[in-house]
XYZ file of C-alpha atoms in Angstrom:
709
model
C -22.109 27.500 7.627
C -19.732 29.732 5.614
C -16.298 28.974 6.398
C -15.501 32.802 7.331
C -17.723 32.163 10.263
C -15.265 29.974 11.449
C -13.545 30.592 15.016
C -10.016 30.044 13.223
C -7.261 32.816 12.829
C -7.530 35.141 9.889
C -4.418 33.481 8.097
C -5.953 30.268 7.904
C -9.289 31.980 6.506
C -7.898 33.225 4.046
C -6.086 30.141 3.223
C -9.309 27.944 2.912
C -10.823 30.912 0.919
C -8.186 31.225 -1.666
C -8.713 27.488 -1.812
C -11.760 27.971 -3.068
C -13.544 26.329 0.217
C -16.337 29.227 0.847
C -19.592 26.716 2.274
C -19.138 23.745 4.529
C -20.375 20.497 3.082
C -23.600 18.820 6.124
C -20.621 16.199 7.392
C -18.256 19.096 7.737
C -21.054 21.443 9.297
C -21.677 18.557 11.387
C -18.073 18.483 13.100
C -18.174 21.926 14.041
C -21.803 21.444 16.187
C -19.840 18.848 17.640
C -16.866 20.976 19.147
C -14.147 19.803 16.634
C -12.964 23.047 17.097
C -12.729 22.957 20.616
C -10.202 19.608 20.994
C -13.482 16.929 20.969
C -12.647 13.770 19.413
C -14.877 12.554 16.779
C -15.450 9.603 14.472
C -16.957 10.522 10.893
C -18.857 8.334 9.215
C -19.159 9.589 5.532
C -19.716 8.426 2.103
C -16.772 9.047 -0.322
C -16.123 12.588 -1.744
C -18.375 13.982 1.332
C -15.506 16.601 2.172
C -13.383 14.653 4.564
C -9.786 16.005 3.998
C -11.303 19.392 4.852
C -12.401 18.114 8.376
C -8.822 17.129 8.911
C -7.242 20.494 7.713
C -9.621 22.316 10.199
C -8.697 20.528 13.084
C -4.704 20.714 12.192
C -4.868 24.416 11.277
C -7.073 25.072 15.088
C -4.690 22.531 16.518
C -1.680 24.781 14.826
C -3.132 27.957 16.338
C -3.658 27.485 19.817
C -0.307 24.275 20.539
C 2.673 23.671 19.609
C 2.725 19.625 20.065
C 2.766 17.305 16.883
C -0.668 16.267 14.788
C -0.328 12.275 12.996
C -2.238 12.164 9.529
C -2.348 8.039 9.352
C -2.733 6.373 6.213
C -3.633 3.045 5.030
C -1.604 3.017 1.912
C 1.608 4.829 0.823
C -0.607 6.015 -2.291
C -3.076 7.801 -0.297
C -0.108 9.231 2.240
C 1.934 10.505 -0.871
C -1.476 12.262 -1.621
C -2.105 13.479 1.625
C 1.194 14.817 2.335
C 1.046 17.322 -1.445
C -2.050 18.528 -0.063
C -1.077 19.281 3.796
C 2.140 20.924 2.069
C 0.103 23.913 1.135
C -0.180 24.784 5.045
C 3.545 25.028 5.381
C 2.204 28.435 3.395
C -0.253 29.839 6.371
C 1.521 32.430 8.728
C 0.217 30.916 11.831
C 2.997 32.763 14.122
C 5.633 29.929 13.289
C 6.736 28.444 10.268
C 4.670 24.974 9.888
C 6.856 22.190 8.693
C 4.788 18.758 7.120
C 6.517 15.719 7.189
C 6.256 12.393 5.496
C 7.259 8.847 6.086
C 6.292 5.684 4.581
C 8.736 2.732 4.422
C 12.249 1.319 6.273
C 10.420 0.049 9.460
C 13.707 -0.045 11.170
C 15.309 2.752 10.593
C 13.352 5.934 12.208
C 14.412 9.007 10.318
C 15.964 12.151 12.502
C 14.017 14.561 10.737
C 10.307 13.307 11.844
C 10.737 15.357 15.541
C 11.232 18.887 13.513
C 7.584 18.246 11.590
C 4.645 19.744 13.197
C 2.248 17.829 10.801
C 3.518 13.912 10.473
C 1.781 11.714 7.436
C 2.785 8.091 8.411
C 1.501 4.940 7.381
C -0.191 2.995 9.967
C 3.018 0.263 9.740
C 5.192 3.248 10.115
C 3.064 4.627 13.307
C 3.868 1.292 14.881
C 7.265 1.245 14.388
C 7.200 4.241 15.914
C 5.855 3.274 18.868
C 7.791 0.056 19.250
C 11.205 2.107 18.918
C 9.832 4.515 22.379
C 10.564 7.899 20.428
C 10.292 10.435 23.026
C 8.462 12.780 20.765
C 5.295 10.874 21.087
C 4.582 12.104 24.326
C 4.040 15.889 22.109
C 1.437 14.177 19.863
C -1.692 16.169 20.179
C -3.813 15.603 17.451
C -4.565 12.074 15.489
C -6.067 11.987 11.987
C -6.772 8.394 11.438
C -8.052 7.970 7.889
C -9.876 4.791 6.423
C -10.618 3.887 10.006
C -13.394 1.117 9.133
C -10.400 -0.882 7.496
C -9.344 -1.815 11.434
C -11.796 -5.060 9.629
C -9.244 -5.879 7.278
C -7.483 -9.285 8.143
C -4.043 -7.734 6.984
C -3.880 -4.408 8.025
C -6.585 -4.188 10.685
C -4.713 -5.025 14.093
C -1.812 -2.816 13.021
C -4.472 0.288 13.031
C -6.226 -0.969 15.889
C -3.113 -1.557 18.250
C -1.794 2.364 17.141
C -4.889 3.879 18.244
C -5.358 1.753 21.075
C -1.904 2.609 21.865
C -1.994 6.493 21.495
C -5.830 7.278 23.185
C -4.201 5.580 26.145
C -1.306 8.430 26.024
C -1.317 10.542 29.416
C -1.952 14.123 27.531
C -4.862 12.458 25.668
C -4.333 13.603 22.120
C -7.526 14.750 20.114
C -8.558 11.855 17.740
C -10.013 12.664 14.513
C -11.293 8.965 13.001
C -12.221 9.140 9.345
C -14.599 6.940 8.146
C -16.869 4.789 5.535
C -20.546 4.455 6.767
C -20.527 1.754 8.507
C -23.037 -0.123 10.658
C -21.348 -0.375 13.969
C -19.728 3.123 14.362
C -21.546 3.966 17.549
C -19.564 0.965 18.368
C -16.375 2.244 16.771
C -16.456 5.390 18.441
C -17.550 4.567 21.651
C -14.449 2.562 21.562
C -12.381 5.742 20.864
C -13.864 7.682 23.167
C -15.220 9.577 20.319
C -18.001 11.849 19.491
C -19.723 9.935 16.282
C -20.501 12.166 13.564
C -22.667 10.117 10.868
C -23.814 11.569 7.800
C -25.414 10.212 4.402
C -24.355 13.736 2.512
C -23.078 13.140 -0.725
C -22.348 16.245 -3.433
C -23.554 14.530 -6.041
C -26.549 11.955 -5.691
C -25.840 8.573 -6.335
C -28.562 6.138 -8.063
C -27.716 2.406 -7.592
C -29.212 -0.085 -9.921
C -28.768 -3.280 -11.400
C -28.535 -4.506 -15.382
C -29.614 -7.571 -16.655
C -30.514 -8.684 -20.304
C -30.067 -5.206 -21.300
C -32.582 -3.350 -18.896
C -31.264 -1.227 -15.901
C -33.417 -1.023 -12.642
C -32.898 1.642 -10.560
C -33.119 2.195 -6.418
C -35.610 4.591 -7.346
C -37.819 2.540 -9.447
C -36.694 4.319 -12.372
C -36.305 1.758 -15.697
C -33.978 2.468 -18.643
C -32.658 0.617 -21.671
C -28.914 -0.435 -22.784
C -27.905 -0.631 -26.655
C -26.842 -4.041 -26.227
C -23.322 -5.213 -28.365
C -20.913 -8.045 -28.646
C -18.906 -6.045 -26.374
C -20.891 -7.603 -23.859
C -23.034 -5.579 -20.961
C -20.310 -3.785 -18.800
C -18.545 -2.151 -21.815
C -22.336 -1.749 -23.093
C -23.209 0.064 -19.831
C -19.739 2.348 -19.707
C -19.996 3.429 -23.637
C -23.338 4.573 -22.861
C -22.214 6.793 -19.591
C -19.658 8.408 -21.912
C -21.516 8.339 -25.231
C -23.716 11.028 -22.591
C -20.797 12.991 -21.929
C -19.770 11.023 -18.581
C -16.297 8.927 -18.057
C -16.939 5.397 -16.759
C -15.327 3.108 -14.169
C -15.421 -0.691 -15.235
C -14.678 -2.895 -11.816
C -13.645 -6.305 -13.206
C -12.965 -9.263 -10.864
C -9.196 -10.598 -12.133
C -6.303 -8.389 -13.579
C -7.320 -10.774 -16.844
C -10.916 -9.330 -17.864
C -9.960 -5.836 -16.425
C -7.907 -5.730 -19.780
C -10.133 -7.552 -21.639
C -12.987 -5.463 -21.022
C -10.993 -2.247 -22.052
C -9.865 -3.786 -25.188
C -13.351 -4.299 -26.069
C -14.352 -0.837 -25.280
C -11.915 1.082 -27.446
C -12.668 1.078 -30.636
C -16.199 1.874 -29.608
C -15.055 4.936 -26.984
C -12.536 6.269 -30.247
C -15.331 7.459 -32.030
C -16.197 9.673 -29.137
C -13.017 11.160 -28.880
C -12.326 14.912 -30.665
C -9.428 15.929 -32.671
C -7.768 17.397 -29.688
C -8.335 14.465 -27.729
C -7.086 12.339 -30.117
C -3.628 14.049 -30.655
C -2.893 14.366 -26.853
C -3.644 10.565 -26.405
C -1.259 9.951 -29.224
C 1.502 11.530 -26.983
C 0.569 9.696 -23.640
C 0.888 6.336 -25.816
C 3.933 7.289 -26.688
C 5.009 8.093 -23.303
C 4.044 4.709 -22.010
C 6.034 3.321 -24.745
C 9.337 5.372 -24.364
C 9.375 5.322 -20.498
C 8.851 1.443 -19.961
C 10.150 -1.900 -21.643
C 7.952 -3.387 -24.327
C 6.329 -5.981 -22.702
C 2.554 -7.590 -23.980
C 0.699 -5.765 -21.231
C 2.505 -2.585 -21.408
C 2.139 -2.426 -25.702
C -1.271 -3.272 -24.996
C -1.885 -0.253 -22.560
C -0.286 1.948 -25.123
C -2.409 0.954 -27.885
C -5.715 1.343 -25.625
C -4.915 4.942 -24.503
C -4.738 6.354 -28.064
C -8.352 5.432 -28.162
C -9.414 6.842 -25.006
C -9.499 3.600 -22.825
C -6.982 2.064 -20.122
C -6.614 -0.934 -17.225
C -5.535 -0.420 -14.043
C -4.548 -3.297 -11.626
C -1.061 -4.008 -9.680
C 0.491 -6.054 -12.423
C 0.830 -1.919 -14.229
C 4.044 -0.891 -12.796
C 3.835 2.772 -10.483
C 4.915 4.862 -14.162
C 2.011 3.104 -15.935
C -0.647 3.213 -13.012
C 0.165 7.184 -12.085
C -0.371 7.887 -16.117
C -3.233 6.231 -16.089
C -4.488 7.940 -13.344
C -3.767 11.341 -14.040
C -5.363 11.411 -17.487
C -8.456 9.605 -16.338
C -8.394 12.676 -13.615
C -8.029 14.975 -16.682
C -10.839 13.301 -18.347
C -8.824 12.203 -21.576
C -9.212 8.657 -20.778
C -12.708 8.273 -20.854
C -13.099 4.632 -19.475
C -10.897 3.124 -16.802
C -11.538 -0.682 -16.402
C -10.106 -2.005 -13.186
C -9.578 -4.486 -10.494
C -11.468 -3.374 -7.330
C -7.377 -2.522 -5.317
C -8.044 0.960 -7.140
C -11.129 1.907 -4.709
C -9.115 1.287 -1.665
C -6.329 3.625 -3.202
C -6.690 7.113 -4.899
C -9.691 8.832 -5.541
C -11.008 8.334 -9.058
C -14.441 9.037 -9.434
C -16.050 8.924 -12.827
C -19.854 9.379 -13.549
C -20.839 6.053 -13.638
C -19.184 3.088 -12.258
C -19.976 -0.335 -13.538
C -19.595 -3.843 -11.338
C -19.327 -6.101 -13.733
C -19.008 -9.227 -11.617
C -20.290 -9.420 -7.463
C -17.764 -12.308 -7.240
C -14.192 -12.353 -6.609
C -11.714 -14.996 -6.370
C -11.086 -15.224 -2.266
C -7.264 -17.254 -1.512
C -8.582 -18.415 2.022
C -10.837 -20.607 0.149
C -9.797 -21.094 -2.837
C -13.112 -20.182 -4.388
C -15.104 -17.283 -5.896
C -17.227 -15.564 -3.234
C -19.811 -12.998 -3.390
C -18.388 -9.434 -2.038
C -19.272 -7.879 1.151
C -21.727 -4.857 1.229
C -19.283 -3.135 2.718
C -17.150 -3.152 -0.396
C -19.825 -2.776 -2.570
C -20.275 0.493 -1.181
C -16.849 1.009 -1.636
C -17.132 0.806 -5.061
C -19.992 2.446 -5.622
C -18.585 5.595 -3.548
C -16.597 6.359 -6.523
C -19.340 7.101 -8.874
C -20.359 10.970 -9.336
C -17.155 13.719 -10.055
C -18.270 17.045 -7.755
C -16.817 19.257 -10.093
C -18.340 17.600 -13.561
C -21.267 15.538 -12.534
C -24.983 16.485 -11.174
C -25.437 12.911 -10.113
C -23.448 9.081 -9.932
C -24.150 5.963 -10.801
C -23.448 2.289 -9.483
C -25.348 -0.031 -11.966
C -23.891 -4.181 -10.948
C -24.305 -6.314 -13.881
C -26.613 -9.236 -12.668
C -27.788 -12.676 -14.227
C -31.559 -13.314 -13.973
C -31.091 -12.240 -10.045
C -32.222 -8.261 -10.199
C -34.493 -8.143 -6.986
C -31.644 -10.217 -5.122
C -29.071 -7.658 -5.800
C -31.337 -4.966 -5.129
C -32.312 -6.048 -1.946
C -28.748 -7.547 -0.492
C -26.597 -4.970 -2.215
C -28.514 -1.808 -2.734
C -30.769 -1.839 0.324
C -28.689 -3.764 2.449
C -26.383 -2.552 5.005
C -22.493 -2.376 5.397
C -21.116 -5.671 7.659
C -19.923 -4.599 11.085
C -16.157 -4.244 11.823
C -15.010 -7.232 13.450
C -11.745 -6.863 15.005
C -9.079 -9.090 13.739
C -6.569 -8.572 16.629
C -7.350 -12.076 18.138
C -6.046 -13.887 15.326
C -2.630 -16.092 16.009
C 0.203 -13.646 14.034
C -1.755 -10.353 15.567
C -1.494 -11.635 18.467
C 1.950 -12.889 18.699
C 3.073 -9.876 16.796
C 1.658 -7.539 19.234
C 2.303 -8.955 22.511
C 5.754 -9.178 21.788
C 5.335 -5.582 21.164
C 3.598 -4.588 24.082
C 6.441 -6.451 25.724
C 8.931 -4.596 24.338
C 7.520 -1.767 24.508
C 6.667 -2.383 28.236
C 9.374 -4.377 30.429
C 7.948 -6.204 33.657
C 4.742 -6.441 32.381
C 2.367 -8.767 33.970
C -0.151 -11.525 32.602
C -2.719 -9.667 33.877
C -1.414 -5.938 32.501
C -1.324 -8.146 28.979
C -5.057 -9.304 29.277
C -5.314 -5.519 30.643
C -4.452 -4.080 27.432
C -5.809 -6.152 24.729
C -9.450 -5.634 26.456
C -8.912 -1.879 25.500
C -8.351 -2.948 22.030
C -11.998 -2.916 19.813
C -11.162 -6.892 19.702
C -10.830 -6.399 23.819
C -14.484 -5.444 23.446
C -15.776 -7.985 20.867
C -14.463 -10.787 22.505
C -15.699 -12.683 25.858
C -12.664 -12.222 28.418
C -11.876 -16.243 28.837
C -11.596 -16.345 25.026
C -9.463 -13.742 24.862
C -7.018 -14.969 28.539
C -6.683 -18.146 26.359
C -5.535 -16.834 23.337
C -2.775 -14.636 24.792
C -1.947 -18.009 27.081
C -1.096 -19.686 23.699
C 0.648 -16.308 22.208
C 2.746 -16.068 25.458
C 4.039 -20.027 25.610
C 5.051 -19.614 21.600
C 7.423 -16.797 22.504
C 8.379 -18.125 25.842
C 9.485 -21.280 23.640
C 11.245 -19.449 20.947
C 12.808 -17.296 23.469
C 11.307 -14.069 22.145
C 10.562 -13.490 25.925
C 11.582 -14.518 28.937
C 9.428 -14.706 32.447
C 10.922 -13.600 35.602
C 8.862 -14.325 38.608
C 5.260 -12.464 37.197
C 6.846 -10.528 34.901
C 7.789 -10.771 31.305
C 10.632 -8.851 29.666
C 12.022 -9.247 26.039
C 14.859 -11.138 24.786
C 17.245 -9.207 22.667
C 16.372 -11.594 20.449
C 12.669 -10.529 21.071
C 13.556 -7.085 20.879
C 15.394 -7.432 17.338
C 12.121 -8.999 15.930
C 10.311 -6.188 17.266
C 12.041 -3.537 16.024
C 12.685 -5.417 12.305
C 8.749 -5.688 12.211
C 8.806 -9.151 11.450
C 6.112 -11.862 12.638
C 7.689 -14.083 15.261
C 7.078 -17.149 13.399
C 9.267 -15.883 10.328
C 12.356 -14.496 12.996
C 12.267 -17.587 14.489
C 12.407 -19.483 10.711
C 14.943 -17.462 9.701
C 17.361 -17.595 13.078
C 16.526 -21.412 12.825
C 17.970 -21.909 9.392
C 21.081 -19.368 9.482
C 21.754 -21.506 12.346
C 22.539 -24.663 10.419
C 23.719 -23.275 7.278
C 27.124 -24.353 6.546
C 30.016 -22.586 6.329
C 32.494 -21.599 3.774
C 29.966 -22.011 0.698
C 27.752 -19.068 -1.189
C 24.005 -19.557 -0.106
C 22.269 -17.366 -2.516
C 19.823 -19.436 -4.092
C 19.149 -20.997 -0.748
C 18.354 -17.562 0.567
C 16.279 -16.405 -1.966
C 13.899 -19.349 -1.230
C 14.083 -19.006 2.263
C 12.762 -15.298 2.100
C 10.356 -16.098 -0.729
C 9.131 -19.419 1.520
C 7.857 -17.192 4.551
C 4.868 -15.865 5.755
C 5.515 -12.509 5.020
C 7.082 -12.643 1.509
C 4.339 -11.000 -1.131
C 2.944 -11.182 -3.790
C 3.896 -14.934 -3.363
C 3.046 -16.616 -6.930
C 1.631 -20.178 -7.296
C 3.693 -22.462 -10.377
C 2.243 -23.060 -13.377
C 2.439 -26.934 -15.028
C 5.172 -25.027 -17.316
C 7.493 -23.660 -14.607
C 8.245 -27.271 -12.794
C 11.016 -28.119 -15.565
C 12.415 -24.109 -15.215
C 12.386 -24.990 -11.314
C 14.240 -28.601 -11.507
C 16.530 -27.080 -13.740
C 17.504 -24.322 -11.455
C 17.811 -26.821 -8.733
C 20.457 -28.747 -10.149
C 22.132 -25.272 -11.124
C 21.949 -24.213 -7.723
C 22.263 -27.288 -5.896
C 25.667 -26.245 -3.745
C 23.702 -22.813 -2.427
C 20.981 -24.473 -0.928
C 20.361 -24.760 2.529
C 18.463 -27.879 2.787
C 17.482 -30.361 -0.129
C 14.428 -28.917 -1.903
C 12.743 -30.190 -5.078
C 10.450 -28.527 -7.570
C 7.308 -28.958 -5.423
C 8.604 -26.570 -2.704
C 9.321 -23.737 -5.119
C 7.096 -20.697 -6.089
C 7.396 -18.681 -8.506
C 8.505 -15.618 -7.161
C 11.560 -17.601 -6.424
C 12.105 -18.190 -10.170
C 11.283 -14.248 -10.970
C 13.662 -13.708 -7.844
C 16.175 -15.430 -9.614
C 15.975 -14.550 -12.515
C 15.898 -10.748 -11.635
C 19.561 -11.392 -9.817
C 20.733 -12.318 -13.080
C 19.769 -9.369 -14.936
C 16.576 -10.733 -16.710
C 14.410 -7.803 -18.313
C 11.263 -7.288 -17.702
C 10.218 -8.439 -20.905
C 11.559 -11.706 -20.494
C 10.171 -12.430 -16.928
C 6.868 -11.545 -18.209
C 7.032 -13.637 -21.690
C 8.818 -16.406 -19.611
C 7.014 -16.295 -16.056
C 4.218 -14.281 -16.345
C 5.448 -11.597 -13.661
C 4.528 -8.065 -14.691
C 6.599 -5.123 -13.653
C 4.489 -3.816 -10.683
C 4.617 -7.378 -9.146
C 8.530 -7.843 -9.641
C 8.742 -4.439 -8.094
C 6.810 -5.362 -5.232
C 8.546 -8.659 -4.830
C 11.774 -6.762 -5.163
C 10.813 -4.558 -2.040
C 9.726 -7.109 -0.091
C 13.004 -9.184 -0.360
C 15.270 -5.917 0.386
C 13.242 -5.727 3.682
C 13.623 -9.770 4.539
C 17.319 -9.890 3.413
C 17.529 -6.872 5.622
C 16.200 -8.768 8.266
C 17.719 -11.783 7.281
C 21.415 -9.814 7.967
C 20.135 -8.610 10.954
C 19.235 -11.649 12.637
C 22.535 -13.530 11.329
C 24.153 -10.716 13.167
C 22.488 -11.425 16.298
C 23.489 -15.726 16.268
C 26.898 -14.323 15.100
C 27.359 -15.447 11.713
C 29.652 -13.085 11.006
C 30.676 -15.230 8.398
C 27.249 -14.900 6.298
C 27.250 -10.985 6.564
C 29.047 -9.896 3.404
C 27.156 -12.178 1.671
C 23.783 -11.207 2.550
C 24.980 -7.103 1.895
C 25.781 -8.206 -1.506
C 22.269 -10.349 -1.801
C 20.353 -7.258 -1.123
C 22.177 -4.722 -3.247
C 21.515 -7.581 -6.011
C 18.002 -7.836 -5.201
C 17.598 -3.861 -5.336
C 19.992 -3.492 -8.403
C 19.002 -6.606 -10.172
C 22.185 -7.907 -10.788
C 24.872 -10.045 -11.439
C 27.829 -9.903 -8.693
C 29.996 -8.669 -11.349
C 28.413 -5.344 -11.391
C 27.963 -5.266 -7.199
C 31.174 -2.727 -7.711
C 29.475 0.091 -10.120
C 26.149 0.588 -8.727
C 27.789 1.819 -5.819
C 28.154 5.365 -7.786
C 25.035 7.464 -7.909
C 23.146 7.561 -11.593
C 24.301 3.813 -12.374
C 21.505 1.453 -12.398
C 21.031 -2.533 -13.715
C 21.306 -0.979 -17.635
C 24.083 1.514 -17.380
C 26.596 -1.098 -15.309
C 25.692 -3.627 -17.540
C 26.915 -1.225 -20.412
C 30.351 0.147 -18.796
C 30.953 -3.851 -18.025
C 30.838 -4.772 -21.542
C 33.016 -1.233 -22.658
C 35.873 -2.654 -20.085
C 34.959 -0.436 -17.416
C 34.137 -3.214 -14.725
C 35.570 -1.497 -11.367
C 35.851 1.407 -9.571
C 39.162 1.458 -10.788
C 38.477 1.384 -14.644
C 36.099 4.343 -13.648
C 38.754 6.588 -12.401
C 40.890 5.767 -15.125
C 38.658 5.938 -18.027
C 38.708 10.105 -19.185
C 35.292 11.775 -18.839
C 34.796 12.673 -23.136
C 35.740 8.889 -23.602
C 32.722 7.629 -20.675
C 30.356 10.491 -22.503
C 30.353 8.888 -25.824
C 29.410 4.851 -24.420
C 25.867 4.033 -25.009
C 23.266 5.436 -22.496
C 26.008 7.941 -20.654
C 26.703 11.046 -22.309
C 28.330 14.634 -20.997
C 26.009 15.581 -18.059
C 25.888 12.490 -16.784
C 29.622 11.563 -17.356
C 30.211 14.484 -15.598
C 28.133 13.440 -12.439
C 29.336 10.209 -12.666
C 33.192 11.497 -12.154
C 32.049 13.793 -9.000
C 29.877 11.027 -7.263
C 33.180 8.481 -8.025
C 35.117 11.487 -6.129
C 32.742 11.165 -2.961
C 32.990 7.529 -2.763
C 36.314 6.972 -3.326
C 37.435 9.992 -1.461
């Protein structure tokens, strides 16, 4: 099916041709035959790299050429949302009788930006969309097309219930928007499509054929029966497989079960891979290595990464900060990095294909059971999906490293069907959170109506009605007992505290924990360390690192030094390593120090800061609600200290744009301690201070005038 034959405006066709699209892939053609351009809702179940983004673009172009409403593109992750936003931004060039505006919003769930209503296409994370619905924003009724990416994640314990709630609410809108669900290949896709009232488009076609196999004792057995040997070395089978692919002109992606192993595998591969590099590539990688060192503190992790990158190898995991991850991703895409060793988080995130994917171990640590467990077939298929680069490879290979169990692995993973998607909406946390949001957005709702609503979720279809009714009763009792909702006759309404909790986007359990703690806080003293303990101790806080034996002494000293700030007596056994890291961070510990003393890497610290910023904001808002005005200034200051990683004395200086933790401390050491000092110092003298310079000195003076007048 040719692009030029599609029933779309000429300007849209010209744009697609200019972008290099000429013919549709089979899953795309199936969508057209199923009525995508006629406004039919479709659920596309197809492998990675089978062209699902173009399906979304075709639906968008069709909708915008015929309608005035809004398009929502839902993404499970911020990184994916940013990737899609830059792709869809190109659509603004197309003359469709009006100027198209593409917008994105992925953070700050309580603040709904005013400019969102001006966008025709809105790229949102699932959580942001949920928050918009809770706020009852008027333009929700203008939504005419909803594109939900990675719909199979409805089965995810953490993020699944939010996506399920959004889709349930959107499909029940009066104007019945067209829904386009994009999913990996799943077993119960027919159940999902029926629930979403979509036509199912199922196609297992891939642009690059995939062969799967198992390697054991140096022999690889592929699913088509072919066998081949791998040259074995002391580096181990996963790396031997990766090196073989690079030697043949491909790239390799090796999935490791832990961060430590991903670094270790990359290190083992480095010397062998460096021999395959051309002189031009080596020079380029030398530059990239210097760039990594220039832009980051020299922690062991960063130094190791920079050393490995020089040799055409890298590792990728959540401990790396955004800057390092982006460099690694970009260089792997370009092909300068030949072998990448990664934790499985990469498979669910950005699109980084390689000719050969190696699964070094089928076990993963499962925090719920506290032990290693084999990965699911669905996760295995997601990892495999990265095999084969459409522009460069004629084939893709996914190989599991076995251990004397080749036949079992082939039978279970390669020939196995992915597990059906099971809703997690009826879990305790999900139910109390989402029942509260339903009561907030539908004041005066009856219990039967709440049950009717949840029966229309996927979880409602998959549960027995009496079981669901019982679970709803328990949640309603909890919400009532904690005064988040009240019952008048047969009807439920949210209290002000319930509304505030829902808008803050936190678990009602966390909100009540915060409220009860704040109400018992003593007056006329500092509570900084106590607040940090409260924040890092709640369910929502992430990532939470457990203590190591050597951390207990640090915690004990920290508690002793801050006893007066505690909200209640605690011992070192009530602490997490995350609490120690937050306290160290707001007293200006460097990334290097955090890495050396606490084993907390830059990427982890960044996510902790992000979560603690949000939770300290929630804590302040709940303090307002319970009329503890005496705590507001301290909580405002604490939030700024968390964001900037500074001691109290620098709070004044960081109000100026361009001054962060490092520059503020440098200025402070030079006697510039307040905004008054900053106003008095001549611009020439300011420019002479280390890390300032003339351009920044001028900017600081300009920003200072804005803040002060």
